[in-house]
mmCIF file of C-alpha atoms in Angstrom:
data_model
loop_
_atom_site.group_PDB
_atom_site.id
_atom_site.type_symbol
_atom_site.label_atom_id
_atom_site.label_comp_id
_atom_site.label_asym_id
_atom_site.label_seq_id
_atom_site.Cartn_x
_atom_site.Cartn_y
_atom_site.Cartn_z
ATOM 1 C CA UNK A 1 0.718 3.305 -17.783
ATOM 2 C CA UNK A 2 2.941 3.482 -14.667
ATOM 3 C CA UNK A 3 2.656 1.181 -12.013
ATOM 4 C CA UNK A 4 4.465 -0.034 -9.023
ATOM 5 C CA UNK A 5 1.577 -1.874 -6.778
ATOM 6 C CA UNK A 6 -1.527 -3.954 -6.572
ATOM 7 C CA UNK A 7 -2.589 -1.817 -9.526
ATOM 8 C CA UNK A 8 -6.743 -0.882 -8.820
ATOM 9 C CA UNK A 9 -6.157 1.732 -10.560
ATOM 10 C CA UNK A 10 -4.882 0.243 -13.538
ATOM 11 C CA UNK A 11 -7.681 -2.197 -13.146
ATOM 12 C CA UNK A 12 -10.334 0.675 -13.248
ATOM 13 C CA UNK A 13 -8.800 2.019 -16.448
ATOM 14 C CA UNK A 14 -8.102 -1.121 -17.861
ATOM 15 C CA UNK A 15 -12.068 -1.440 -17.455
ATOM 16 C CA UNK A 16 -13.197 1.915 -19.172
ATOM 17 C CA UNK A 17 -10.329 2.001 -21.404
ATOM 18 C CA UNK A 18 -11.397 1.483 -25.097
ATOM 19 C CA UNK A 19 -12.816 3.477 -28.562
ATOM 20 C CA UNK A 20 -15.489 5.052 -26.802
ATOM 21 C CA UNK A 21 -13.693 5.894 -23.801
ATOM 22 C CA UNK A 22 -11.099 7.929 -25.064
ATOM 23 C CA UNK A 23 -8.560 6.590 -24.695
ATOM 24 C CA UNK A 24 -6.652 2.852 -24.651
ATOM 25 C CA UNK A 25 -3.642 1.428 -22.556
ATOM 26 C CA UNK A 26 -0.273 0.409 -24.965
ATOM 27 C CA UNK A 27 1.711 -0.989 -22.378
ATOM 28 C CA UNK A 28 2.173 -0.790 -18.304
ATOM 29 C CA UNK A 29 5.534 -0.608 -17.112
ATOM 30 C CA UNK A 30 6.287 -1.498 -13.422
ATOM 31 C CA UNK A 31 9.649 -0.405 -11.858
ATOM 32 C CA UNK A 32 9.233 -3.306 -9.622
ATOM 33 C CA UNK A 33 9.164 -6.990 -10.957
ATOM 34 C CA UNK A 34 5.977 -9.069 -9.540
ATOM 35 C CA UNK A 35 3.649 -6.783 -8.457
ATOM 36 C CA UNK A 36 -0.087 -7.928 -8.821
ATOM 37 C CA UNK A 37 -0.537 -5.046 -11.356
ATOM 38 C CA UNK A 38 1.530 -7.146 -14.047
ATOM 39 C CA UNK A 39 -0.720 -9.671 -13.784
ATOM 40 C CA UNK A 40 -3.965 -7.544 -14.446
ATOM 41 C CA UNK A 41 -2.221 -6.495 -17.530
ATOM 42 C CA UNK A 42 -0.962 -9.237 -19.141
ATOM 43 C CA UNK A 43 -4.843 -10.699 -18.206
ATOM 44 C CA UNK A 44 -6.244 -7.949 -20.286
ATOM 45 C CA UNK A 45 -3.878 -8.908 -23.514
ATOM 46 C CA UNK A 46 -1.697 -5.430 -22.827
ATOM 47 C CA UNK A 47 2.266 -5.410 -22.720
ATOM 48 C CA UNK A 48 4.192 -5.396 -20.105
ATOM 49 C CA UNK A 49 7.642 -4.843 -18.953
ATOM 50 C CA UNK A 50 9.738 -3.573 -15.869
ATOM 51 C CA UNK A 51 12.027 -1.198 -16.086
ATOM 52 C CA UNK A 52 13.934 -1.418 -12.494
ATOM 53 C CA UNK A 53 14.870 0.993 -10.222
ATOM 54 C CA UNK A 54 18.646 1.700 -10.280
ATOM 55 C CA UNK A 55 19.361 4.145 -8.212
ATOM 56 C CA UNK A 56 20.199 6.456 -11.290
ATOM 57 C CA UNK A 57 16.727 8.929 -11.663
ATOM 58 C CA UNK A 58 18.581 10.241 -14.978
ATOM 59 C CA UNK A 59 18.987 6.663 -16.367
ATOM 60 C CA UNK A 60 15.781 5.274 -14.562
ATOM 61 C CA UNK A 61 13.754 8.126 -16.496
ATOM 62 C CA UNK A 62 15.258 7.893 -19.422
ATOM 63 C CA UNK A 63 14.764 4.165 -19.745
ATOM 64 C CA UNK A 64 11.224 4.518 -18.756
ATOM 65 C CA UNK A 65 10.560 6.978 -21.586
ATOM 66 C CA UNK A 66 11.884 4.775 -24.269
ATOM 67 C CA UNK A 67 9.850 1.766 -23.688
ATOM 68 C CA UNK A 68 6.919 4.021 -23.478
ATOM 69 C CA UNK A 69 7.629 5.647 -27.090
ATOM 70 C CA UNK A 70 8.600 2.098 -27.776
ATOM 71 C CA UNK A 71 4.760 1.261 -27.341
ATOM 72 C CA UNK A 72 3.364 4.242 -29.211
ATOM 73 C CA UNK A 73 2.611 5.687 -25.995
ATOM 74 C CA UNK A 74 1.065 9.205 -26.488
ATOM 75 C CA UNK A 75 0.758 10.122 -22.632
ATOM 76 C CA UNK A 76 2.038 8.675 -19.394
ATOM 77 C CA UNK A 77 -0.132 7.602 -16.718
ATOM 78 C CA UNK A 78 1.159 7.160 -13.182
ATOM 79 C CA UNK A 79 -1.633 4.685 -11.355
ATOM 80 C CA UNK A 80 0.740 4.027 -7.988
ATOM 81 C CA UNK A 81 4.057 4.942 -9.155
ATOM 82 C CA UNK A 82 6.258 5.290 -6.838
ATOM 83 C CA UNK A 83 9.362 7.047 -8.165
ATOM 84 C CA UNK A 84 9.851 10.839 -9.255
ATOM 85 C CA UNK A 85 10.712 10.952 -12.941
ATOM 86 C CA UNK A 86 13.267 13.316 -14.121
ATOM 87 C CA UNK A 87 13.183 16.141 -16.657
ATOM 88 C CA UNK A 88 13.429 14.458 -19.818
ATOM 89 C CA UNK A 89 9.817 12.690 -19.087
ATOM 90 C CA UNK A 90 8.653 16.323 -18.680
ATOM 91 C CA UNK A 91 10.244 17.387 -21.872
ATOM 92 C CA UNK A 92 9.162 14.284 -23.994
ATOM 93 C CA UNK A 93 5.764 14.089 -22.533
ATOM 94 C CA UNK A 94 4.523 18.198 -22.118
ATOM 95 C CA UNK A 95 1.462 18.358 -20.078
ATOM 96 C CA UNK A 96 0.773 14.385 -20.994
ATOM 97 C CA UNK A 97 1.509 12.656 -17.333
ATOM 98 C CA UNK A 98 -1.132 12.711 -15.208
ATOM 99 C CA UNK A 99 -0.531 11.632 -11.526
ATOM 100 C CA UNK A 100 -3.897 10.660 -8.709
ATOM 101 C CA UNK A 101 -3.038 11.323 -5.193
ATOM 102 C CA UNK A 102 -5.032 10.406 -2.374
ATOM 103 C CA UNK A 103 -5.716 13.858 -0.958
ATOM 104 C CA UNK A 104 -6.764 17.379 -1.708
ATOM 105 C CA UNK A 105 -3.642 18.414 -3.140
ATOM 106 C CA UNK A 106 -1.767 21.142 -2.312
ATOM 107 C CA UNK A 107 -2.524 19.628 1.339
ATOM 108 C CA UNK A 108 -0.838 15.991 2.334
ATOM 109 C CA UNK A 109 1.671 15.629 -0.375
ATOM 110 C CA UNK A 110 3.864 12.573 -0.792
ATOM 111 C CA UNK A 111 3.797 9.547 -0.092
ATOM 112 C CA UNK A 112 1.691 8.666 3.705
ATOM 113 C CA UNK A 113 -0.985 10.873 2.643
ATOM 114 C CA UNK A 114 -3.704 9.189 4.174
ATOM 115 C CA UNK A 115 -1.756 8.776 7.590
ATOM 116 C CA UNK A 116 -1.260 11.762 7.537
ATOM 117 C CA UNK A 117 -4.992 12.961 6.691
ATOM 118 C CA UNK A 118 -5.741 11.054 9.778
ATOM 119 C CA UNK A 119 -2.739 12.463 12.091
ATOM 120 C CA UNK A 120 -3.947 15.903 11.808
ATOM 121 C CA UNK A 121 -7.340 15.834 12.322
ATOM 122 C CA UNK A 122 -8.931 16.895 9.209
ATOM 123 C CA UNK A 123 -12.496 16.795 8.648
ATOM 124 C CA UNK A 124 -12.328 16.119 4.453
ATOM 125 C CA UNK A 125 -9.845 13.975 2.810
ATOM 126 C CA UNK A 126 -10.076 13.366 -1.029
ATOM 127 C CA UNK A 127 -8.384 12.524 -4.047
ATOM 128 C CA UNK A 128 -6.677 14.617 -6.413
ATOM 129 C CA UNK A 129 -6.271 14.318 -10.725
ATOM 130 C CA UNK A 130 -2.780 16.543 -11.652
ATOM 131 C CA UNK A 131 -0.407 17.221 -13.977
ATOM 132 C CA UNK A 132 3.361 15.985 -13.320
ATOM 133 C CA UNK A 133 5.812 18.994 -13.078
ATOM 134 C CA UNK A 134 9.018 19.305 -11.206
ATOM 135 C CA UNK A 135 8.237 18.789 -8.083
ATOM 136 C CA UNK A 136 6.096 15.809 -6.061
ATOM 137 C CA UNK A 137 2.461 16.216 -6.229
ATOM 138 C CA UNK A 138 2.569 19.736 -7.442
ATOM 139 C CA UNK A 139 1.304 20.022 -10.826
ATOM 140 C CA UNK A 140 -2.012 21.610 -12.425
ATOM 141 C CA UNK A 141 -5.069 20.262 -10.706
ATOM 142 C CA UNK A 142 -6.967 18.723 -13.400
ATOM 143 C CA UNK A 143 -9.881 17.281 -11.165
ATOM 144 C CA UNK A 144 -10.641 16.575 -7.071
ATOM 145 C CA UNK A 145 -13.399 14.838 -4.795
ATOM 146 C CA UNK A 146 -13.872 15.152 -1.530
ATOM 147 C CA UNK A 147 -15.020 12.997 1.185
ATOM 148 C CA UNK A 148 -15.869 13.271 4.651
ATOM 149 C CA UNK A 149 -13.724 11.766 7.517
ATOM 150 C CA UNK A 150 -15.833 10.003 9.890
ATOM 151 C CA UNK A 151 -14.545 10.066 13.369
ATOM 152 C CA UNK A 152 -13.646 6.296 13.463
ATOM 153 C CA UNK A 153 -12.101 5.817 10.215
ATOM 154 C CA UNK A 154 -8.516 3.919 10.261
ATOM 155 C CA UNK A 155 -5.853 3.926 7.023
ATOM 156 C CA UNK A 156 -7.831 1.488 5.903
ATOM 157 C CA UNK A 157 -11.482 2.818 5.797
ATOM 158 C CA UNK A 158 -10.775 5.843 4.741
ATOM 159 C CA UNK A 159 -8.160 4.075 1.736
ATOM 160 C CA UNK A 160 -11.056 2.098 1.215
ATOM 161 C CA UNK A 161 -13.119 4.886 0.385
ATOM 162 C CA UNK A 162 -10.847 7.564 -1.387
ATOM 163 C CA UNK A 163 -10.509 3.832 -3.744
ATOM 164 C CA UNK A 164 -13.787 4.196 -5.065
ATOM 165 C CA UNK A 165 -13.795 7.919 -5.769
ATOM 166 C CA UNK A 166 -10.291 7.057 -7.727
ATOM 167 C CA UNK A 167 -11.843 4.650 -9.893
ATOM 168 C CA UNK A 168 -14.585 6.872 -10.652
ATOM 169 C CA UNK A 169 -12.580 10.259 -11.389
ATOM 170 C CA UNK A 170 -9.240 9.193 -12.995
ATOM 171 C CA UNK A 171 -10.754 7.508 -15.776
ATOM 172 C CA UNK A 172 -12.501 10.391 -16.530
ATOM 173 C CA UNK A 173 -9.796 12.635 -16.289
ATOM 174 C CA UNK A 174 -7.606 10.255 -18.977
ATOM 175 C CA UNK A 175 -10.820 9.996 -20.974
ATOM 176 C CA UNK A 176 -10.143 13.766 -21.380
ATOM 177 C CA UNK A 177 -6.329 13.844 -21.678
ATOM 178 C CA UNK A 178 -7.004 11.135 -24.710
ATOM 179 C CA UNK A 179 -9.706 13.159 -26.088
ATOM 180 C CA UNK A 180 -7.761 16.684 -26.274
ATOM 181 C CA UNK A 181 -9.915 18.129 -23.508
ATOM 182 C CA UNK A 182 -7.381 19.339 -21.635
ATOM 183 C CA UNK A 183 -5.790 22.593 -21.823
ATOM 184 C CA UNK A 184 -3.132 23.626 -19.410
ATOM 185 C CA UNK A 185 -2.893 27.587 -18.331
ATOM 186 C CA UNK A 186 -0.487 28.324 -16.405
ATOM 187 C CA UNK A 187 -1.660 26.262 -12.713
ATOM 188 C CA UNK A 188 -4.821 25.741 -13.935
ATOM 189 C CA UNK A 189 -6.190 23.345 -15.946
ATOM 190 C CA UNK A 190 -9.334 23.997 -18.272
ATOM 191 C CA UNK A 191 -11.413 21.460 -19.338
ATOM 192 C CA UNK A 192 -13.298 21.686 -22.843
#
């Protein structure tokens, strides 16, 4: 698991995660030391460890790919990561990183999604399961939800509520990562 944040996320897997869920957490690796999703870790008995940001994607990638096969980690999981990995997480992990994204991906990629949601008016926002590839936010849709945008909703409201849909769908979506349920096709993704 890949964190940088608060880590609800993590917290909503860390909560489902288990023998009858599919799937279990190995380890959580922050790139930044002291975030609040450390803590949730370590208070549900899992490792974890920061591997820092240097500047160096190459290095930064590669180092986060070792302490995850380090772990026995079969699959990353990005839950508010904030950095691109490079190729060799790709090549180590094949279509076994999974990424949320507050939106309805293709639309509002990268990082001020919800801003920017709100800045042009849209009448659905949502959240989006993928697949890592190459590029930011791109990958195979594995699952989406939308939700209406109600004429007053701020950043917050609207965070507030794309929150509780992420908690709901991604672990679902690892559930069926863990469980072999997922088959990649080209762009799509089919469930079994």
């Amino acid at each position: 698991m890949l964190v940088s944040g608060s880590g609800t996320n993590l917290q909503a897997l860390i909560d489902r995660a288990g023998e009858d869920a599919g799937y279990g957490i190995v380890s959580v690796i922050s790139d930044r030391p002291g975030v609040r999703a450390l803590e949730r870790a370590r208070s549900a008995g899992i490792s974890a460890s920061i591997v820092e940001w240097t500047g160096d994607r190459r290095s930064f990638t590669h180092e986060v790919c070792e302490a995850a096969t380090q772990a026995g980690a079969e699959a990353l999981v990005l839950a508010g990561f904030m950095r691109i990995l490079g190729a060799e997480a790709l090549t180590r992990f094949p279509d076994r990183i999974l990424n949320i994204h507050p939106s309805l991906l293709p639309a509002f990629a990268g990082s001020t999604p919800v801003a920017d949601t709100l800045e042009h008016g849209v009448r659905v926002a949502g959240v989006t399961v993928h697949f890592v590839d190459e590029r930011v936010d791109h990958g195979p849709i594995v699952s989406q939800e939308a939700t209406a945008v109600e004429p007053d909703d701020t950043e917050f409201t609207l965070h507030q509520r794309l929150h509780e849909i992420e908690h709901r769908l991604y672990p679902e979506a690892v559930a069926a990562l863990g469980q072999g349920r997922l088959k990649v096709q080209g762009r799509r993704v089919v469930w079994s």
